[in-house]
Amino acid sequence: MTQWPFMDVAVTLPMPHSFVYAVPDYLSDTCRPGMRVLVPFGKRRVTGYILKGRKDSGDYTAKKILDVLDDHPLFPENEIPFFRWVADYYMHPLGETIKTALPTGLERRDVAHVRTTEQGRMALDTPGLSPVESRILTLADTRQGISRKQLFNTMDSPSLRSLLKKMQDSGWLSVTAVLKKEAASARLEKFISPGEKPPDPAKKLSLKRQQILSIVAEKKEISLTALRSQVPTAPRLVKLLAQDGRVTITQRRVCRDPFGDPVEPDIPPELTSEQANAVNTVLNHLDQGFVPYLLAGVTGSGKTEIYLRLAADAVARGKSALVLVPEIALISQTERRFRARFGEQIAVIHSMLSQGERLDQWHNIATGKVSIVIGARSAIFAPFDNIGIIIVDEEHDGSYKQENGLRYNARDLAVVRARMCDCPVVLGSATPSVQIAHNVRTGRFQQLDLHHRVNDRPLPQITLVDLKKYNDAPPMDRIITPELAKAIRTCLEAGNQALIFLNRRGFASFPACSACHQPLQCRHCDITMTLHLSAHVYKCHLCGFCLPESTACPSCGKKAVKNFGFGTEKIETLLKTMFPDARLARMDQDSTARKGSALALLKSIRNRTVDLIVGTQMLAKGHDFPAITLVGVICADLSMNLPDFRAGERTFQLLAQVAGRAGRGDVPGTVIMQTYNPDHFTIEAARRQDVTAFYNREIPFRKALKYPPFTRMILVKLSGPEKEAVEQAALQAAAILLQLKDATPEMAQTVDILGPIEAPIPRISSRFRWQLLIKSPSFHQISVLVQALQNHPDITRRRTISLGIDVDPYSLM
Ligand SMILES: Nc1ncnc2c1ncn2[C@@H]1O[C@H](COP(=O)(O)OP(=O)(O)OP(=O)(O)O)[C@@H](O)[C@H]1O
Ligand SMILES: [Zn+2]
């Protein structure tokens, strides 16, 4: 291994470039690309990632690396070009891009701590002190003080920054740097094995010690945890035994096991002819390296079996397979199927794992212990150095898009990474996105088709129920119509399961005051709150702010809040009264918030210990529960009228997907879809489960209005705590962009700048929001424009305004 005197390091700060650091002698054996280092930056110490070795430092006097934080690289060297691509494309700093890619909790850095001085303590007793000042002095009066960030989070005062400066100048507060340690670390476990020394017969041992020695002799090696479960005092006793040389204690890294119940190995079924065709097409073109495929297969056509075969082939070729799954709820199903086939070769990456578990899974990938990864969007960064295939299940799903920080789309990155690894990528869906379907039509993707369900099971029969005819009916009949109630009864009587779908959680979604008619709004966001009956609170679904169930109307002060609108919790209550004998479960974000509860719910559906399930989109896609024969859609129109050009596409996908949960076993499925718009083409296409019909209507509309896939877009989001300042910044950003655009005749013609407008949700978490949408058929053009904006001094100098760049935005809200 070459020992380089200098290293290129990407620091975890908003810096576009990497920096050169010198390797001190005592670290020269240990520094390798892909490892974290602690480096000085300005007056602080921050975490950085080694990118590559260098012979010299150029014209630059390099500072020294302070410490190496890993003993094995966290990512392979050949992944670095991918990170660079991601950083450039999404206009995000390289170091922060890598930080987003890695498991969370791996950062060490100096944080500014504010501490009350002796003088400050004395000032606390003086009379002229403002309440804010005395609060700050009290909070900061601890040994380490309080971190600046924590102080800003606790104190909701707009002039905090200048106040702190003033207090510091008066000598009341001191600011120091405190090194923050990683939140996630390797788990080390002690193992006990027989010692070198022969037992000394002269020395009498207690019974407990004898017991320990015989266990260790029998097992050859046992973890201290396992030993302690047999002999509770083992930790103290083995220390003594080790001093006598009777046992040896070694410490090793162990993997925390995130897997739930054990899974029985499965026997691969014989492929249907459509499945075999799809698999063979991919395998026959392996010599072409990168080939992007759309696997368009109706619901229940057996796409997962194709993924299993393709992954098996990659592993057989000595390569690895990367499998992305959208919802964490769905990961468990896919993970089970993969583990049944591949056993221990699997790692999983998703947000239900603890930080430590995620770190262990990552380590298993980086050290080559596993060859298949199944995960949610962040798994696209898995540190494999030899990828043989990338698979994206439910490619149309919005959860592949990260909506803050590095706003990447893992589905799109799957294609980019496959191109860099020169391997095939398979995007699967029963309801492909307009974007990818368009890529097929323009010849950039190859389509693999599955037109039939496995075993020639029929697709479910879908009946629309026009909700308009129940406008004057009793409230109950407007929510669960007699048609739906009857279908549920029939389904339950036959001993089958029914899934009732509503994509809105909570009990009442529109609380409003009956005295002043104002809706109950969140204090920090411009949206209406939702009543959660079991938690006895009104909750804001954006920031989490709660008001008690007994709240008075914040506008007029009267105790007259009435609960209009409904969500899953209300449906659950209604069904309970209508079908008191049915075993009922509800699956939504609220009922699955606790670790393990989602898995327990899915298990109860699988084991048929529930009959009726109320669920949100969490249950709508991908799940394979053969006993579900009825799907009821409470309101098909919910997402249709959102101010977003993809509202129709999303509604179609959601409805066709949820319908696809019915009839996956031996009994054919039925779907009752309640809607106010039975004639709308989106609803009609969903009823016929006709993807092509939907696209043929949607594509001309996208083309006429110059929306993707015919243009590329970047959404520029500005937000800040002061309304006027955000508006001013947005107007200025627009002026800068217009000027840049008009300076180039070509851009003047093809680039469209829409806005600035106030965002559809004008305020979230007390931050005001404005936005600008930039469109052009050429991505290069809009990218150049936005980069210039990002670096424009008039924008960067505005310290209270944050500028968010959303490349290929998914949500325009
Ligand atoms: N060749 C086969 N022979 C028998 N059963 C199969 C075969 N292939 C798949 N299956 C079974 O068919 C069912 C549906 O398959 P799968 O869940 O993969 O569908 P899917 O195409 O992913 O559907 P969706 O788009 O709704 O997620 C599963 O229970 C699976 O085990
Ligand atoms: Zn809120």
Coordinates of C-alpha atoms in Angstrom, one line a residue, residues 247-737:
V247 CA -9.8 -18.1 31.4
T248 CA -8.9 -15.7 28.6
I249 CA -11.1 -12.7 27.8
T250 CA -11.0 -11.2 24.3
Q251 CA -13.0 -8.3 23.0
R252 CA -14.5 -8.3 19.5
R253 CA -16.9 -6.3 17.4
V254 CA -20.4 -8.0 17.2
C255 CA -23.4 -7.3 15.0
R256 CA -26.6 -6.3 16.6
D257 CA -29.3 -8.4 15.1
P258 CA -32.1 -6.4 13.5
F259 CA -33.9 -9.4 12.1
G260 CA -37.2 -10.5 13.7
D261 CA -38.5 -14.0 13.7
P262 CA -36.5 -16.7 12.0
V263 CA -37.7 -17.5 8.4
E264 CA -38.1 -21.0 7.0
P265 CA -36.0 -21.5 3.8
D266 CA -38.2 -21.7 0.7
I267 CA -38.1 -23.8 -2.5
P268 CA -38.0 -21.6 -5.6
P269 CA -41.3 -22.1 -7.6
E270 CA -41.3 -22.8 -11.3
L271 CA -41.4 -19.5 -13.1
T272 CA -44.4 -18.7 -15.2
S273 CA -43.6 -18.3 -18.9
E274 CA -43.9 -14.5 -18.6
Q275 CA -41.5 -14.5 -15.6
A276 CA -39.1 -16.7 -17.4
N277 CA -39.1 -14.4 -20.4
A278 CA -38.3 -11.4 -18.2
V279 CA -35.5 -13.1 -16.4
N280 CA -33.9 -14.5 -19.5
T281 CA -34.1 -11.1 -21.3
V282 CA -32.0 -9.5 -18.6
L283 CA -29.6 -12.4 -18.3
N284 CA -29.1 -12.7 -22.0
H285 CA -28.0 -9.1 -22.2
L286 CA -25.6 -9.1 -19.3
D287 CA -22.6 -8.7 -21.7
Q288 CA -24.0 -5.3 -22.6
G289 CA -23.3 -4.1 -19.1
F290 CA -25.6 -1.2 -18.3
V291 CA -29.1 -1.7 -19.6
P292 CA -32.1 0.0 -17.9
Y293 CA -35.4 -2.0 -17.7
L294 CA -38.9 -1.2 -16.7
L295 CA -40.5 -4.3 -15.3
A296 CA -44.2 -3.5 -15.9
G297 CA -46.2 -6.3 -14.3
V298 CA -49.8 -6.1 -13.0
T299 CA -50.4 -6.4 -9.3
G300 CA -49.8 -9.9 -8.1
S301 CA -47.8 -11.0 -11.3
G302 CA -44.8 -12.2 -9.3
K303 CA -42.3 -9.4 -9.7
T304 CA -40.5 -10.3 -6.5
E305 CA -39.7 -13.8 -7.8
I306 CA -38.0 -12.1 -10.8
Y307 CA -35.9 -9.9 -8.4
L308 CA -34.9 -13.1 -6.4
R309 CA -33.7 -14.8 -9.6
L310 CA -31.8 -11.8 -10.8
A311 CA -30.2 -11.3 -7.4
A312 CA -29.3 -15.0 -7.2
D313 CA -27.6 -14.7 -10.6
A314 CA -25.5 -11.7 -9.5
V315 CA -24.4 -13.5 -6.4
A316 CA -23.5 -16.6 -8.5
R317 CA -21.3 -14.3 -10.7
G318 CA -19.5 -13.2 -7.5
K319 CA -21.2 -9.8 -7.5
S320 CA -23.6 -8.1 -5.2
A321 CA -27.2 -7.1 -5.6
L322 CA -28.9 -3.9 -4.4
V323 CA -32.7 -4.0 -3.9
L324 CA -34.6 -0.9 -3.1
V325 CA -38.1 -1.1 -1.5
P326 CA -40.1 2.1 -0.8
E327 CA -42.0 1.7 2.4
I328 CA -40.4 0.5 5.6
A329 CA -43.6 -1.6 6.1
L330 CA -42.9 -3.3 2.8
I331 CA -39.2 -4.0 3.5
S332 CA -40.2 -6.6 6.1
Q333 CA -42.1 -8.6 3.5
T334 CA -39.3 -8.4 0.8
E335 CA -36.7 -9.1 3.5
R336 CA -38.5 -12.2 4.6
R337 CA -38.7 -13.5 1.0
F338 CA -35.1 -12.8 0.4
R339 CA -34.0 -14.3 3.7
A340 CA -36.0 -17.4 2.9
R341 CA -34.0 -17.8 -0.3
F342 CA -30.6 -16.4 0.7
G343 CA -30.3 -16.8 4.5
E344 CA -27.4 -15.0 6.0
Q345 CA -26.3 -13.2 2.9
I346 CA -28.6 -10.3 3.5
A347 CA -28.2 -6.8 5.0
V348 CA -31.0 -4.4 5.6
I349 CA -30.9 -0.7 5.8
H350 CA -33.9 1.4 6.8
S351 CA -35.1 3.9 9.4
M352 CA -36.7 1.3 11.7
L353 CA -33.3 0.1 12.7
S354 CA -31.5 1.8 15.6
Q355 CA -28.4 3.8 14.8
G356 CA -26.2 1.0 16.1
E357 CA -28.0 -1.7 14.1
R358 CA -27.7 0.4 11.0
L359 CA -24.0 0.9 11.6
D360 CA -23.5 -2.8 11.9
Q361 CA -25.4 -3.6 8.7
W362 CA -23.3 -1.0 6.9
H363 CA -20.1 -2.5 8.3
N364 CA -21.2 -6.0 7.1
I365 CA -21.7 -4.5 3.6
A366 CA -18.4 -2.6 3.6
T367 CA -16.4 -5.6 4.7
G368 CA -18.0 -7.9 2.2
K369 CA -19.8 -10.1 4.7
V370 CA -23.0 -9.9 2.8
S371 CA -23.8 -9.7 -0.9
I372 CA -27.4 -8.6 -1.0
V373 CA -28.8 -5.4 0.5
I374 CA -32.5 -4.7 0.9
G375 CA -33.4 -1.2 1.9
A376 CA -35.3 2.0 1.7
R377 CA -34.0 5.0 -0.3
S378 CA -30.7 5.5 1.6
A379 CA -29.6 1.9 0.7
I380 CA -28.8 3.3 -2.8
F381 CA -25.5 4.4 -1.1
A382 CA -24.7 0.9 0.2
P383 CA -20.9 0.5 0.2
F384 CA -20.6 -2.4 -2.3
D385 CA -17.6 -2.2 -4.6
N386 CA -18.8 -4.8 -7.1
I387 CA -22.5 -4.4 -7.9
G388 CA -24.0 -6.9 -10.4
I389 CA -27.6 -5.6 -10.4
I390 CA -29.7 -2.9 -9.0
I391 CA -33.4 -3.4 -8.5
V392 CA -36.0 -0.8 -7.5
D393 CA -39.4 -2.2 -6.5
E394 CA -42.5 0.1 -6.9
E395 CA -40.4 2.6 -8.8
H396 CA -43.3 5.1 -9.0
D397 CA -43.3 5.6 -5.3
G398 CA -42.8 9.0 -3.9
S399 CA -40.9 7.8 -0.8
Y400 CA -37.8 7.4 -3.0
K401 CA -37.5 11.1 -2.9
Q402 CA -35.8 12.7 0.1
E403 CA -37.5 16.0 0.9
N404 CA -34.9 17.8 2.9
G405 CA -31.2 18.4 3.0
L406 CA -29.8 16.4 0.0
R407 CA -33.0 16.2 -1.9
Y408 CA -32.2 13.1 -4.0
N409 CA -34.4 10.6 -5.7
A410 CA -33.1 7.0 -5.1
R411 CA -34.9 5.6 -8.1
D412 CA -33.1 8.0 -10.4
L413 CA -29.8 7.4 -8.6
A414 CA -30.3 3.7 -9.1
V415 CA -30.0 4.3 -12.8
V416 CA -27.0 6.6 -12.4
R417 CA -25.2 4.1 -10.1
A418 CA -25.9 1.2 -12.5
R419 CA -24.5 3.2 -15.4
M420 CA -21.3 3.8 -13.3
C421 CA -21.1 0.1 -12.3
D422 CA -21.9 -0.9 -15.9
C423 CA -24.7 -3.3 -14.7
P424 CA -28.4 -3.8 -15.4
V425 CA -31.0 -1.9 -13.4
V426 CA -34.6 -3.1 -13.1
L427 CA -37.3 -0.7 -12.1
G428 CA -40.5 -2.6 -11.3
S429 CA -44.1 -1.4 -10.9
A430 CA -47.7 -2.3 -11.7
T431 CA -48.3 1.5 -12.1
P432 CA -45.1 2.8 -13.7
S433 CA -44.4 6.5 -13.3
V434 CA -45.1 8.7 -16.3
Q435 CA -41.4 9.6 -16.4
I436 CA -40.2 6.0 -16.8
A437 CA -43.0 5.0 -19.1
H438 CA -41.9 7.9 -21.3
N439 CA -38.3 6.7 -21.2
V440 CA -39.6 3.4 -22.6
R441 CA -41.5 5.1 -25.4
T442 CA -38.5 7.2 -26.3
G443 CA -36.3 4.1 -26.4
R444 CA -34.1 4.8 -23.4
F445 CA -35.5 2.0 -21.4
Q446 CA -36.4 -1.6 -22.3
Q447 CA -39.8 -2.8 -21.1
L448 CA -40.4 -6.3 -19.6
D449 CA -44.0 -7.2 -19.4
L450 CA -46.1 -9.3 -17.0
H451 CA -49.7 -9.1 -18.2
H452 CA -51.1 -11.8 -16.0
R453 CA -51.3 -12.6 -12.4
V454 CA -49.6 -15.8 -11.2
N455 CA -51.7 -18.9 -11.7
D456 CA -53.9 -16.9 -14.0
R457 CA -55.7 -15.4 -11.1
P458 CA -58.1 -12.7 -12.3
L459 CA -57.5 -9.0 -11.5
P460 CA -60.2 -7.8 -9.1
Q461 CA -63.6 -6.5 -10.2
I462 CA -63.9 -2.8 -9.3
T463 CA -67.2 -1.1 -8.7
L464 CA -67.5 2.6 -8.4
V465 CA -70.1 4.1 -5.9
D466 CA -71.1 7.7 -6.6
L467 CA -70.9 9.5 -3.3
K468 CA -73.1 12.3 -4.6
K469 CA -76.2 10.3 -4.3
Y470 CA -75.7 10.1 -0.5
N471 CA -75.3 13.8 0.0
D472 CA -78.5 14.0 2.0
A473 CA -78.2 10.6 3.7
P474 CA -77.4 10.1 7.4
P475 CA -73.7 10.9 8.1
M476 CA -72.8 7.2 8.6
D477 CA -74.0 6.3 5.1
R478 CA -72.0 9.1 3.6
I479 CA -68.8 7.6 4.9
I480 CA -69.5 3.8 4.6
T481 CA -72.2 3.5 1.9
P482 CA -74.7 0.7 2.0
E483 CA -72.9 -0.9 -1.0
L484 CA -69.6 -1.0 0.9
A485 CA -71.3 -2.2 4.1
K486 CA -72.9 -5.0 2.3
A487 CA -69.7 -6.1 0.6
I488 CA -67.9 -6.1 3.9
R489 CA -70.6 -8.2 5.5
T490 CA -70.4 -10.7 2.6
C491 CA -66.6 -10.9 2.8
L492 CA -66.6 -11.4 6.6
E493 CA -69.4 -14.1 6.4
A494 CA -67.2 -16.0 4.0
G495 CA -64.4 -15.9 6.5
N496 CA -62.1 -13.7 4.4
Q497 CA -60.3 -10.5 5.1
A498 CA -61.2 -7.0 4.0
L499 CA -59.0 -3.9 3.7
I500 CA -60.6 -0.5 4.1
F501 CA -58.5 2.2 2.6
L502 CA -58.4 5.9 3.5
N503 CA -55.3 8.0 2.9
R504 CA -55.9 10.3 5.9
R505 CA -55.1 9.5 9.5
G506 CA -56.6 10.7 12.7
F507 CA -60.2 11.0 13.8
A508 CA -61.5 14.4 12.5
S509 CA -59.5 16.1 9.8
F510 CA -61.3 19.4 9.9
P511 CA -62.0 20.8 13.4
A512 CA -63.5 24.3 13.2
C513 CA -65.2 26.7 15.7
S514 CA -69.0 26.7 15.5
A515 CA -69.1 30.2 17.0
C516 CA -66.6 32.1 14.8
H517 CA -66.3 29.5 12.0
Q518 CA -62.5 29.6 12.0
P519 CA -60.8 26.2 11.3
L520 CA -58.5 25.1 14.1
Q521 CA -55.0 26.0 12.8
C522 CA -51.6 25.1 14.0
R523 CA -49.8 27.9 15.8
H524 CA -46.7 27.4 13.7
C525 CA -47.9 26.2 10.4
D526 CA -50.6 27.3 7.9
I527 CA -52.6 24.1 8.0
T528 CA -55.7 22.8 9.9
M529 CA -55.0 20.5 12.8
T530 CA -56.4 16.9 13.1
L531 CA -58.2 15.4 16.1
H532 CA -56.5 12.2 17.3
L533 CA -59.1 10.8 19.6
S534 CA -57.2 8.1 21.3
A535 CA -54.4 10.5 22.2
H536 CA -56.9 13.2 23.2
V537 CA -55.2 15.9 21.2
Y538 CA -55.4 18.0 18.1
K539 CA -52.2 17.5 16.2
C540 CA -50.4 19.3 13.4
H541 CA -49.2 16.8 10.9
L542 CA -46.4 19.0 9.7
C543 CA -44.6 20.1 12.9
G544 CA -46.2 17.8 15.6
F545 CA -47.6 20.7 17.6
C546 CA -50.5 19.6 19.8
L547 CA -53.4 21.2 21.6
P548 CA -55.6 19.4 24.2
E549 CA -58.9 17.9 23.1
S550 CA -60.6 20.4 25.4
T551 CA -59.0 23.4 23.8
A552 CA -61.0 26.6 23.3
C553 CA -61.0 28.2 19.8
P554 CA -57.7 30.1 19.6
S555 CA -59.5 32.8 17.5
C556 CA -62.5 33.7 19.6
G557 CA -61.8 31.9 22.9
K558 CA -65.1 30.1 23.0
K559 CA -65.2 26.4 23.8
A560 CA -67.0 25.6 20.6
V561 CA -64.7 23.6 18.4
K562 CA -66.7 21.1 16.4
N563 CA -65.0 18.1 14.7
F564 CA -65.7 17.9 11.0
G565 CA -64.0 15.6 8.4
F566 CA -62.8 12.1 9.1
G567 CA -59.7 10.0 9.1
T568 CA -58.7 6.3 9.6
E569 CA -59.4 6.5 13.4
K570 CA -63.0 7.5 12.8
I571 CA -63.4 4.7 10.2
E572 CA -62.2 2.3 12.7
T573 CA -64.7 3.5 15.3
L574 CA -67.6 3.3 12.7
L575 CA -66.6 -0.2 11.7
K576 CA -66.4 -1.3 15.3
T577 CA -70.1 -0.4 15.8
M578 CA -71.2 -1.8 12.5
F579 CA -69.3 -5.1 12.8
P580 CA -68.9 -5.7 16.5
D581 CA -67.8 -9.3 16.0
A582 CA -65.1 -8.7 13.5
R583 CA -61.5 -8.5 14.7
L584 CA -60.3 -5.1 13.7
A585 CA -56.9 -3.5 13.2
R586 CA -55.8 -0.1 12.0
M587 CA -52.5 0.5 10.3
D588 CA -51.2 4.0 9.8
Q589 CA -48.4 6.3 10.9
D590 CA -49.9 6.6 14.4
S591 CA -50.6 3.0 15.1
T592 CA -47.0 2.0 13.9
A593 CA -45.0 4.7 15.6
R594 CA -43.6 2.4 18.3
K595 CA -40.7 0.1 17.2
G596 CA -42.0 -3.3 16.3
S597 CA -45.7 -2.4 16.1
A598 CA -45.7 -2.3 12.3
L599 CA -44.2 -5.8 12.2
A600 CA -46.7 -7.1 14.7
L601 CA -49.6 -5.7 12.7
L602 CA -48.4 -7.2 9.5
K603 CA -47.9 -10.5 11.2
S604 CA -51.5 -10.4 12.5
I605 CA -52.8 -9.9 9.0
R606 CA -50.6 -12.6 7.6
N607 CA -51.6 -15.1 10.4
R608 CA -55.3 -14.0 9.9
T609 CA -55.8 -13.0 13.5
V610 CA -57.6 -9.9 12.2
D611 CA -60.6 -9.8 9.8
L612 CA -61.0 -6.1 9.0
I613 CA -58.0 -3.8 8.4
V614 CA -58.2 0.0 8.1
G615 CA -55.2 1.4 6.5
T616 CA -53.5 4.3 4.8
Q617 CA -51.1 4.2 1.8
M618 CA -48.8 2.2 4.1
L619 CA -50.8 -0.9 3.2
A620 CA -51.8 0.1 -0.3
K621 CA -48.9 -1.2 -2.3
G622 CA -46.8 -4.2 -2.7
H623 CA -48.3 -6.3 0.2
D624 CA -49.2 -9.8 -0.6
F625 CA -52.0 -11.0 1.7
P626 CA -53.8 -13.9 0.0
A627 CA -56.8 -13.8 2.3
I628 CA -57.8 -10.3 1.5
T629 CA -60.7 -10.6 -1.0
L630 CA -62.3 -7.2 -0.5
V631 CA -60.8 -3.7 -0.8
G632 CA -63.0 -0.7 0.1
V633 CA -61.8 2.7 -0.8
I634 CA -63.6 5.3 1.4
C635 CA -62.9 8.3 -0.8
A636 CA -61.0 8.0 -4.0
D637 CA -60.8 11.7 -4.7
L638 CA -58.7 12.9 -1.7
S639 CA -55.5 13.6 -3.5
M640 CA -56.9 14.6 -6.9
N641 CA -57.3 18.3 -6.5
L642 CA -54.0 19.2 -4.9
P643 CA -52.2 22.0 -6.7
D644 CA -49.6 19.7 -8.2
F645 CA -49.2 18.6 -11.8
R646 CA -48.7 15.0 -10.6
A647 CA -51.9 14.9 -8.5
G648 CA -53.7 12.8 -11.2
E649 CA -50.8 10.5 -11.6
R650 CA -50.5 9.9 -7.9
T651 CA -54.2 9.3 -7.5
F652 CA -54.3 6.8 -10.3
Q653 CA -51.3 4.9 -8.9
L654 CA -52.6 4.8 -5.4
L655 CA -56.1 3.5 -6.5
A656 CA -54.8 0.9 -8.9
Q657 CA -52.3 -0.2 -6.3
V658 CA -54.7 -0.5 -3.4
A659 CA -57.2 -2.3 -5.7
G660 CA -54.4 -4.7 -6.5
R661 CA -54.3 -6.0 -2.9
A662 CA -57.6 -7.8 -3.5
G663 CA -57.9 -11.4 -4.7
R664 CA -54.3 -12.5 -4.5
G665 CA -55.2 -15.9 -3.2
D666 CA -57.6 -18.5 -4.5
V667 CA -60.8 -16.4 -4.1
P668 CA -61.2 -13.7 -6.7
G669 CA -61.1 -10.1 -5.4
T670 CA -63.7 -7.3 -5.4
V671 CA -63.1 -3.6 -4.9
I672 CA -65.7 -1.0 -3.9
M673 CA -64.4 2.5 -4.8
Q674 CA -66.4 5.4 -3.4
T675 CA -66.0 8.7 -5.3
Y676 CA -67.5 12.0 -6.0
N677 CA -66.0 11.9 -9.5
P678 CA -67.0 8.6 -11.1
D679 CA -66.6 10.1 -14.6
H680 CA -63.2 11.5 -14.1
F681 CA -60.7 9.8 -16.4
T682 CA -58.2 9.2 -13.6
I683 CA -60.9 7.3 -11.6
E684 CA -62.1 5.5 -14.7
A685 CA -58.6 4.4 -15.7
A686 CA -58.0 3.2 -12.1
R687 CA -61.3 1.3 -12.3
R688 CA -60.2 -0.5 -15.4
Q689 CA -56.6 -0.8 -14.1
D690 CA -55.6 0.5 -17.5
V691 CA -52.1 2.1 -17.2
T692 CA -51.9 2.8 -21.0
A693 CA -55.2 4.6 -21.1
F694 CA -54.1 6.8 -18.2
Y695 CA -50.8 7.7 -20.0
N696 CA -52.4 8.4 -23.3
R697 CA -54.6 11.0 -21.5
E698 CA -51.8 12.4 -19.3
I699 CA -49.0 12.7 -21.8
P700 CA -50.6 15.4 -24.1
F701 CA -51.5 17.4 -21.0
R702 CA -47.9 17.3 -19.7
K703 CA -46.6 18.3 -23.2
A704 CA -49.0 21.2 -23.6
L705 CA -48.2 22.7 -20.2
K706 CA -44.4 22.0 -20.5
Y707 CA -44.2 19.7 -17.5
P708 CA -41.9 16.7 -17.0
P709 CA -41.1 14.4 -18.8
F710 CA -41.0 17.1 -21.5
T711 CA -39.1 19.6 -19.4
R712 CA -36.6 19.5 -16.5
M713 CA -37.4 21.5 -13.3
I714 CA -35.7 22.9 -10.3
L715 CA -37.7 24.3 -7.4
V716 CA -36.0 27.0 -5.5
K717 CA -37.4 27.3 -2.0
L718 CA -36.7 30.2 0.3
S719 CA -37.7 30.3 3.9
G720 CA -37.0 32.3 7.0
P721 CA -38.5 33.4 10.3
E722 CA -39.6 36.9 9.0
K723 CA -42.3 37.1 6.5
E724 CA -41.2 40.3 4.8
A725 CA -37.6 39.3 4.5
V726 CA -38.5 36.0 2.8
E727 CA -40.7 37.8 0.3
Q728 CA -37.9 40.3 -0.4
A729 CA -35.4 37.5 -0.9
A730 CA -37.7 35.7 -3.2
L731 CA -38.3 38.8 -5.3
Q732 CA -34.6 39.4 -5.4
A733 CA -33.8 35.8 -6.4
A734 CA -36.4 36.1 -9.2
A735 CA -34.7 39.3 -10.4
I736 CA -31.3 37.7 -10.4
L737 CA -32.5 34.7 -12.3

